[in-house]
């Protein structure tokens, strides 16, 4: 391995260090909650509002998480500013996540209200697989590939539970509930780990 | 007979920048080489050095003009942003090339 490759590996490791705080997993878990709650609310709030109600909740959660990270995580792990190349890549990730969320939401609602069979869920499953794999590649986190496979299987497993086990709402709230809870819990464990690994430095330590 | 001092003089290792050659400072510079900037806490976590040890090495690098340290505050906490200077970047690149050359010149 030449020195250039080693330096690239080092930069990648530093980047990975910044996304090991669990907030990404918690965000994914929270986003998937829409598939758990929206179907349950659709009979009382209607198709549109049962999903639209999530927008302010998402915004509040993301802002809260951001503030929490700034106050409690960042002082522990420190700050890093990446090269313009990495920053451009991160910008693309944010854009990709936004597009992915909107398409997934559209496809999910379309599938939920219009299809009664397995193949109706396939576009959504494929989108989950592609979306998570792309995110895994861009942020260089192998964990996201696994998330992609699990999330892609969730609508199909839900449909199976609906057709053969009598679960309500195509089994979607159940399968996505397990996934959302699992991702959120993974994030929480990673975050607790940050608190354990990195104690808060005192002002005395920081003044030199 | 050649004494050990002459041996050292003729050694290709003397071509290496001794400020960079110390393992702790080399580690710091390697990290700074691949990013725009880091803060003191991040550097401490990644190098596993003590606060005092890290400060000593950073002072040496700052005195050599290889890094700049911008001290400020994040809320009520002191924050030091550390960045490689163009001089430091060139010195590190030279060090890398020199070391590579020395290693390449070694017989198999």
Short mmCIF file of C-alpha atoms in Angstrom, two decimals:
data_model
loop_
_atom_site.label_atom_id
_atom_site.label_comp_id
_atom_site.label_asym_id
_atom_site.label_seq_id
_atom_site.Cartn_x
_atom_site.Cartn_y
_atom_site.Cartn_z
CA UNK A 1 0.00 0.00 0.00
CA UNK A 2 1.57 3.36 -0.96
CA UNK A 3 1.64 6.49 1.20
CA UNK A 4 -1.15 8.17 -0.80
CA UNK A 5 -3.48 5.23 -0.16
CA UNK A 6 -2.62 5.31 3.54
CA UNK A 7 -3.44 9.01 3.76
CA UNK A 8 -6.76 8.44 1.99
CA UNK A 9 -7.50 5.65 4.44
CA UNK A 10 -6.66 7.96 7.33
CA UNK A 11 -9.01 10.65 5.98
CA UNK A 12 -11.76 8.04 5.59
CA UNK A 13 -11.22 6.84 9.17
CA UNK A 14 -11.42 10.40 10.49
CA UNK A 15 -14.65 10.90 8.58
CA UNK A 16 -16.12 7.64 9.88
CA UNK A 17 -15.27 8.76 13.40
CA UNK A 18 -17.61 11.72 12.98
CA UNK A 19 -20.60 9.58 11.97
CA UNK A 20 -20.17 7.04 14.76
CA UNK A 21 -22.17 9.08 17.24
CA UNK A 22 -25.42 7.24 16.41
CA UNK A 23 -27.34 10.32 15.27
CA UNK A 24 -27.59 9.02 11.68
CA UNK A 25 -29.16 5.75 12.88
CA UNK A 26 -31.56 7.65 15.12
CA UNK A 27 -32.58 9.87 12.22
CA UNK A 28 -33.21 6.88 9.95
CA UNK A 29 -35.27 5.21 12.67
CA UNK A 30 -37.28 8.37 13.18
CA UNK A 31 -37.90 8.82 9.43
CA UNK A 32 -39.19 5.26 9.18
CA UNK A 33 -41.68 5.97 11.98
CA UNK A 34 -43.92 7.53 9.34
CA UNK A 35 -44.57 4.04 7.97
CA UNK A 36 -45.61 2.94 11.45
CA UNK A 37 -47.90 5.77 12.43
CA UNK A 38 -49.29 7.17 9.15
CA UNK A 39 -51.23 3.97 8.25
CA UNK A 40 -52.73 3.88 11.73
CA UNK A 41 -53.82 7.53 11.52
CA UNK A 42 -55.10 7.41 7.95
CA UNK A 43 -58.63 6.37 8.94
CA UNK A 44 -59.07 9.34 11.29
CA UNK A 45 -56.92 12.05 9.65
CA UNK A 46 -57.16 11.02 6.01
CA UNK A 47 -54.38 9.92 3.68
CA UNK A 48 -52.77 13.33 3.23
CA UNK A 49 -52.80 14.65 6.78
CA UNK A 50 -51.75 11.35 8.36
CA UNK A 51 -48.44 11.78 6.48
CA UNK A 52 -48.21 15.58 6.38
CA UNK A 53 -48.44 15.76 10.16
CA UNK A 54 -44.96 14.23 10.25
CA UNK A 55 -43.25 17.16 8.57
CA UNK A 56 -43.25 19.45 11.64
CA UNK A 57 -42.46 16.46 13.87
CA UNK A 58 -39.44 15.58 11.72
CA UNK A 59 -38.26 19.18 11.67
CA UNK A 60 -38.62 19.45 15.46
CA UNK A 61 -36.77 16.16 15.98
CA UNK A 62 -33.90 17.02 13.62
CA UNK A 63 -33.47 20.46 15.15
CA UNK A 64 -33.60 18.99 18.65
CA UNK A 65 -31.05 16.32 17.77
CA UNK A 66 -28.80 18.94 16.19
CA UNK A 67 -28.96 21.11 19.28
CA UNK A 68 -28.29 18.09 21.49
CA UNK A 69 -25.25 17.12 19.40
CA UNK A 70 -23.89 20.64 19.57
CA UNK A 71 -24.34 20.85 23.33
CA UNK A 72 -23.35 17.35 24.46
CA UNK A 73 -21.64 15.35 21.69
CA UNK A 74 -19.43 17.88 19.92
CA UNK A 75 -17.63 19.06 23.08
CA UNK A 76 -16.70 15.42 23.68
CA UNK A 77 -15.58 14.29 20.22
CA UNK A 78 -14.31 17.65 18.99
CA UNK A 79 -14.70 19.31 15.64
CA UNK A 80 -13.26 18.59 12.23
CA UNK A 81 -13.51 20.51 9.00
CA UNK A 82 -13.07 18.32 5.95
CA UNK A 83 -11.47 19.08 2.60
CA UNK A 84 -13.63 20.70 -0.13
CA UNK A 85 -13.83 17.32 -1.87
CA UNK A 86 -15.39 15.67 1.19
CA UNK A 87 -17.66 18.65 1.83
CA UNK A 88 -19.01 18.39 -1.74
CA UNK A 89 -19.67 14.72 -1.17
CA UNK A 90 -21.55 15.48 2.04
CA UNK A 91 -23.68 18.06 0.23
CA UNK A 92 -24.58 15.42 -2.37
CA UNK A 93 -25.54 13.03 0.43
CA UNK A 94 -27.94 15.56 1.95
CA UNK A 95 -29.51 16.18 -1.43
CA UNK A 96 -29.77 12.44 -2.10
CA UNK A 97 -31.40 11.85 1.31
CA UNK A 98 -33.99 14.56 0.64
CA UNK A 99 -34.88 13.17 -2.81
CA UNK A 100 -34.88 9.63 -1.42
CA UNK A 101 -37.27 10.54 1.40
CA UNK A 102 -39.71 12.23 -0.92
CA UNK A 103 -39.71 9.40 -3.47
CA UNK A 104 -39.92 6.72 -0.76
CA UNK A 105 -42.83 8.53 0.86
CA UNK A 106 -44.66 8.85 -2.46
CA UNK A 107 -44.03 5.23 -3.43
CA UNK A 108 -44.94 4.01 0.06
CA UNK A 109 -48.27 5.81 0.05
CA UNK A 110 -48.99 4.71 -3.51
CA UNK A 111 -48.25 1.10 -2.65
CA UNK A 112 -50.18 1.23 0.61
CA UNK A 113 -53.36 2.55 -0.90
CA UNK A 114 -53.31 0.98 -4.35
CA UNK A 115 -51.78 -2.45 -4.23
CA UNK A 116 -52.97 -5.61 -2.61
CA UNK A 117 -50.14 -7.92 -3.53
CA UNK A 118 -46.41 -8.47 -3.15
CA UNK A 119 -45.30 -7.06 -6.49
CA UNK A 120 -46.93 -3.75 -5.64
CA UNK A 121 -44.32 -3.26 -2.91
CA UNK A 122 -41.35 -4.10 -5.12
CA UNK A 123 -40.64 -0.54 -6.38
CA UNK A 124 -40.49 0.67 -2.78
CA UNK A 125 -38.29 -2.26 -1.73
CA UNK A 126 -35.91 -1.66 -4.63
CA UNK A 127 -35.81 2.04 -3.81
CA UNK A 128 -34.90 1.28 -0.20
CA UNK A 129 -32.17 -1.06 -1.36
CA UNK A 130 -30.72 1.48 -3.81
CA UNK A 131 -31.15 4.43 -1.45
CA UNK A 132 -29.47 2.82 1.54
CA UNK A 133 -26.71 1.29 -0.60
CA UNK A 134 -26.00 4.67 -2.15
CA UNK A 135 -25.94 6.30 1.28
CA UNK A 136 -23.69 3.48 2.57
CA UNK A 137 -21.32 4.06 -0.33
CA UNK A 138 -21.29 7.84 0.04
CA UNK A 139 -20.76 7.93 3.80
CA UNK A 140 -18.62 4.78 3.65
CA UNK A 141 -20.61 3.01 6.33
CA UNK A 142 -21.13 -0.74 5.72
CA UNK A 143 -23.92 -0.75 8.34
CA UNK A 144 -26.18 1.10 5.90
CA UNK A 145 -26.00 -1.76 3.36
CA UNK A 146 -27.50 -4.05 5.99
CA UNK A 147 -30.14 -1.42 6.76
CA UNK A 148 -30.94 -1.36 3.02
CA UNK A 149 -31.56 -5.11 2.88
CA UNK A 150 -33.65 -5.12 6.06
CA UNK A 151 -35.72 -2.10 5.03
CA UNK A 152 -36.27 -3.53 1.54
CA UNK A 153 -37.61 -6.72 3.09
CA UNK A 154 -39.94 -4.91 5.51
CA UNK A 155 -42.83 -4.15 3.08
CA UNK A 156 -42.69 -7.68 1.67
CA UNK A 157 -42.65 -9.24 5.13
CA UNK A 158 -45.52 -6.95 6.12
CA UNK A 159 -47.58 -8.04 3.12
CA UNK A 160 -46.88 -11.67 4.02
CA UNK A 161 -48.07 -11.09 7.60
CA UNK A 162 -51.16 -9.31 6.26
CA UNK A 163 -52.11 -12.06 3.81
CA UNK A 164 -51.22 -15.13 5.85
CA UNK A 165 -51.31 -14.03 9.49
CA UNK A 166 -54.09 -11.47 9.41
CA UNK A 167 -52.05 -8.44 10.45
CA UNK A 168 -53.75 -5.09 9.84
CA UNK A 169 -52.59 -2.33 7.46
CA UNK A 170 -50.59 -4.76 5.27
CA UNK A 171 -48.38 -5.51 8.27
CA UNK A 172 -46.51 -2.26 7.56
CA UNK A 173 -46.77 -0.68 11.03
CA UNK A 174 -45.50 -3.92 12.57
CA UNK A 175 -42.46 -4.57 10.33
CA UNK A 176 -41.44 -0.93 10.07
CA UNK A 177 -42.02 -0.52 13.79
CA UNK A 178 -39.48 -3.22 14.52
CA UNK A 179 -36.99 -1.68 12.09
CA UNK A 180 -37.49 1.90 13.28
CA UNK A 181 -37.10 0.77 16.88
CA UNK A 182 -34.01 -1.29 16.01
CA UNK A 183 -32.28 1.54 14.15
CA UNK A 184 -33.16 4.04 16.86
CA UNK A 185 -31.84 1.71 19.54
CA UNK A 186 -28.61 1.12 17.58
CA UNK A 187 -28.17 4.88 17.39
CA UNK A 188 -28.86 5.25 21.09
CA UNK A 189 -26.27 2.58 21.97
CA UNK A 190 -23.68 4.28 19.74
CA UNK A 191 -24.44 7.62 21.36
CA UNK A 192 -24.14 6.21 24.88
CA UNK A 193 -20.83 4.72 23.77
CA UNK A 194 -19.60 8.20 22.78
CA UNK A 195 -20.45 9.46 26.26
CA UNK A 196 -18.54 6.55 27.80
CA UNK A 197 -15.50 6.78 25.51
CA UNK A 198 -15.06 10.52 25.53
CA UNK A 199 -15.41 12.32 28.86
CA UNK A 200 -16.14 16.02 28.75
CA UNK A 201 -12.80 17.89 28.90
CA UNK A 202 -12.46 20.51 31.58
CA UNK A 203 -11.74 24.16 30.76
CA UNK A 204 -8.32 23.64 32.32
CA UNK A 205 -7.53 20.88 29.81
CA UNK A 206 -8.61 23.05 26.91
CA UNK A 207 -6.54 26.10 27.82
CA UNK A 208 -2.91 25.76 26.77
CA UNK B 1 37.90 3.90 11.06
CA UNK B 2 34.68 5.89 10.87
CA UNK B 3 33.10 6.86 14.18
CA UNK B 4 29.37 6.80 14.89
CA UNK B 5 29.07 10.59 14.56
CA UNK B 6 30.30 10.39 10.97
CA UNK B 7 27.94 7.51 10.39
CA UNK B 8 25.07 9.72 11.45
CA UNK B 9 26.29 12.59 9.25
CA UNK B 10 26.35 10.36 6.21
CA UNK B 11 23.05 8.70 7.03
CA UNK B 12 20.25 9.59 4.61
CA UNK B 13 18.00 9.96 7.67
CA UNK B 14 19.62 13.33 8.37
CA UNK B 15 17.83 14.63 5.28
CA UNK B 16 14.55 14.11 7.08
CA UNK B 17 12.94 17.06 8.83
CA UNK B 18 13.49 16.22 12.50
CA UNK B 19 10.56 18.33 13.64
CA UNK B 20 8.24 16.12 11.63
CA UNK B 21 10.14 12.89 12.22
CA UNK B 22 9.02 12.49 15.87
CA UNK B 23 6.22 9.87 15.79
CA UNK B 24 3.74 11.98 17.77
CA UNK B 25 4.21 15.05 15.57
CA UNK B 26 4.14 12.93 12.42
CA UNK B 27 0.75 11.58 13.49
CA UNK B 28 -0.57 15.07 14.12
CA UNK B 29 0.67 16.35 10.76
CA UNK B 30 -0.72 13.33 8.89
CA UNK B 31 -4.17 14.10 10.24
CA UNK B 32 -3.90 17.79 9.49
CA UNK B 33 -2.64 17.01 5.97
CA UNK B 34 -5.88 15.23 4.98
CA UNK B 35 -8.40 17.73 6.39
CA UNK B 36 -8.98 21.48 6.42
CA UNK B 37 -8.75 21.86 10.19
CA UNK B 38 -9.23 20.04 13.48
CA UNK B 39 -9.85 21.20 16.98
CA UNK B 40 -7.76 20.37 20.02
CA UNK B 41 -10.33 17.91 21.45
CA UNK B 42 -10.65 15.90 18.23
CA UNK B 43 -6.87 15.70 17.91
CA UNK B 44 -6.52 14.58 21.52
CA UNK B 45 -9.12 11.83 21.06
CA UNK B 46 -7.53 10.57 17.87
CA UNK B 47 -3.92 10.61 19.06
CA UNK B 48 -4.60 9.29 22.58
CA UNK B 49 -1.91 11.64 23.92
CA UNK B 50 -2.26 13.41 27.25
CA UNK B 51 -3.39 17.04 27.10
CA UNK B 52 0.05 18.25 28.20
CA UNK B 53 1.93 16.09 25.74
CA UNK B 54 -0.28 17.15 22.86
CA UNK B 55 0.14 20.83 23.78
CA UNK B 56 3.95 20.45 23.83
CA UNK B 57 4.01 18.91 20.34
CA UNK B 58 1.59 21.48 18.97
CA UNK B 59 3.73 24.28 20.37
CA UNK B 60 6.78 22.85 18.59
CA UNK B 61 4.91 22.63 15.30
CA UNK B 62 3.55 26.14 15.75
CA UNK B 63 7.02 27.51 16.51
CA UNK B 64 8.31 25.88 13.32
CA UNK B 65 5.55 27.64 11.39
CA UNK B 66 3.97 24.36 10.30
CA UNK B 67 0.59 24.91 11.92
CA UNK B 68 -1.59 27.79 13.00
CA UNK B 69 -3.69 27.68 16.15
CA UNK B 70 -6.74 29.92 16.35
CA UNK B 71 -7.94 30.17 19.92
CA UNK B 72 -11.51 31.14 20.60
CA UNK B 73 -14.59 30.10 22.51
CA UNK B 74 -17.48 27.79 21.70
CA UNK B 75 -20.09 28.97 24.17
CA UNK B 76 -18.22 29.07 27.48
CA UNK B 77 -15.66 26.44 26.50
CA UNK B 78 -12.27 27.38 25.07
CA UNK B 79 -11.78 26.04 21.55
CA UNK B 80 -8.55 25.84 19.55
CA UNK B 81 -8.80 25.32 15.81
CA UNK B 82 -5.63 23.86 14.35
CA UNK B 83 -4.69 24.12 10.70
CA UNK B 84 -1.70 23.21 8.58
CA UNK B 85 0.05 26.23 7.05
CA UNK B 86 1.17 26.17 3.39
CA UNK B 87 4.73 25.94 4.76
CA UNK B 88 3.73 22.96 6.89
CA UNK B 89 2.01 21.29 3.94
CA UNK B 90 5.13 21.67 1.80
CA UNK B 91 7.37 20.44 4.61
CA UNK B 92 5.18 17.39 5.12
CA UNK B 93 5.15 16.66 1.38
CA UNK B 94 8.96 16.96 1.26
CA UNK B 95 9.25 14.69 4.29
CA UNK B 96 6.98 12.12 2.67
CA UNK B 97 8.94 12.15 -0.59
CA UNK B 98 12.31 11.99 1.17
CA UNK B 99 11.25 9.08 3.34
CA UNK B 100 9.80 7.30 0.32
CA UNK B 101 13.09 7.79 -1.52
CA UNK B 102 15.12 6.44 1.41
CA UNK B 103 12.93 3.36 1.62
CA UNK B 104 12.98 2.83 -2.13
CA UNK B 105 16.79 2.98 -2.11
CA UNK B 106 17.04 0.17 0.43
CA UNK B 107 18.11 -3.16 -1.06
CA UNK B 108 15.48 -5.95 -1.03
#
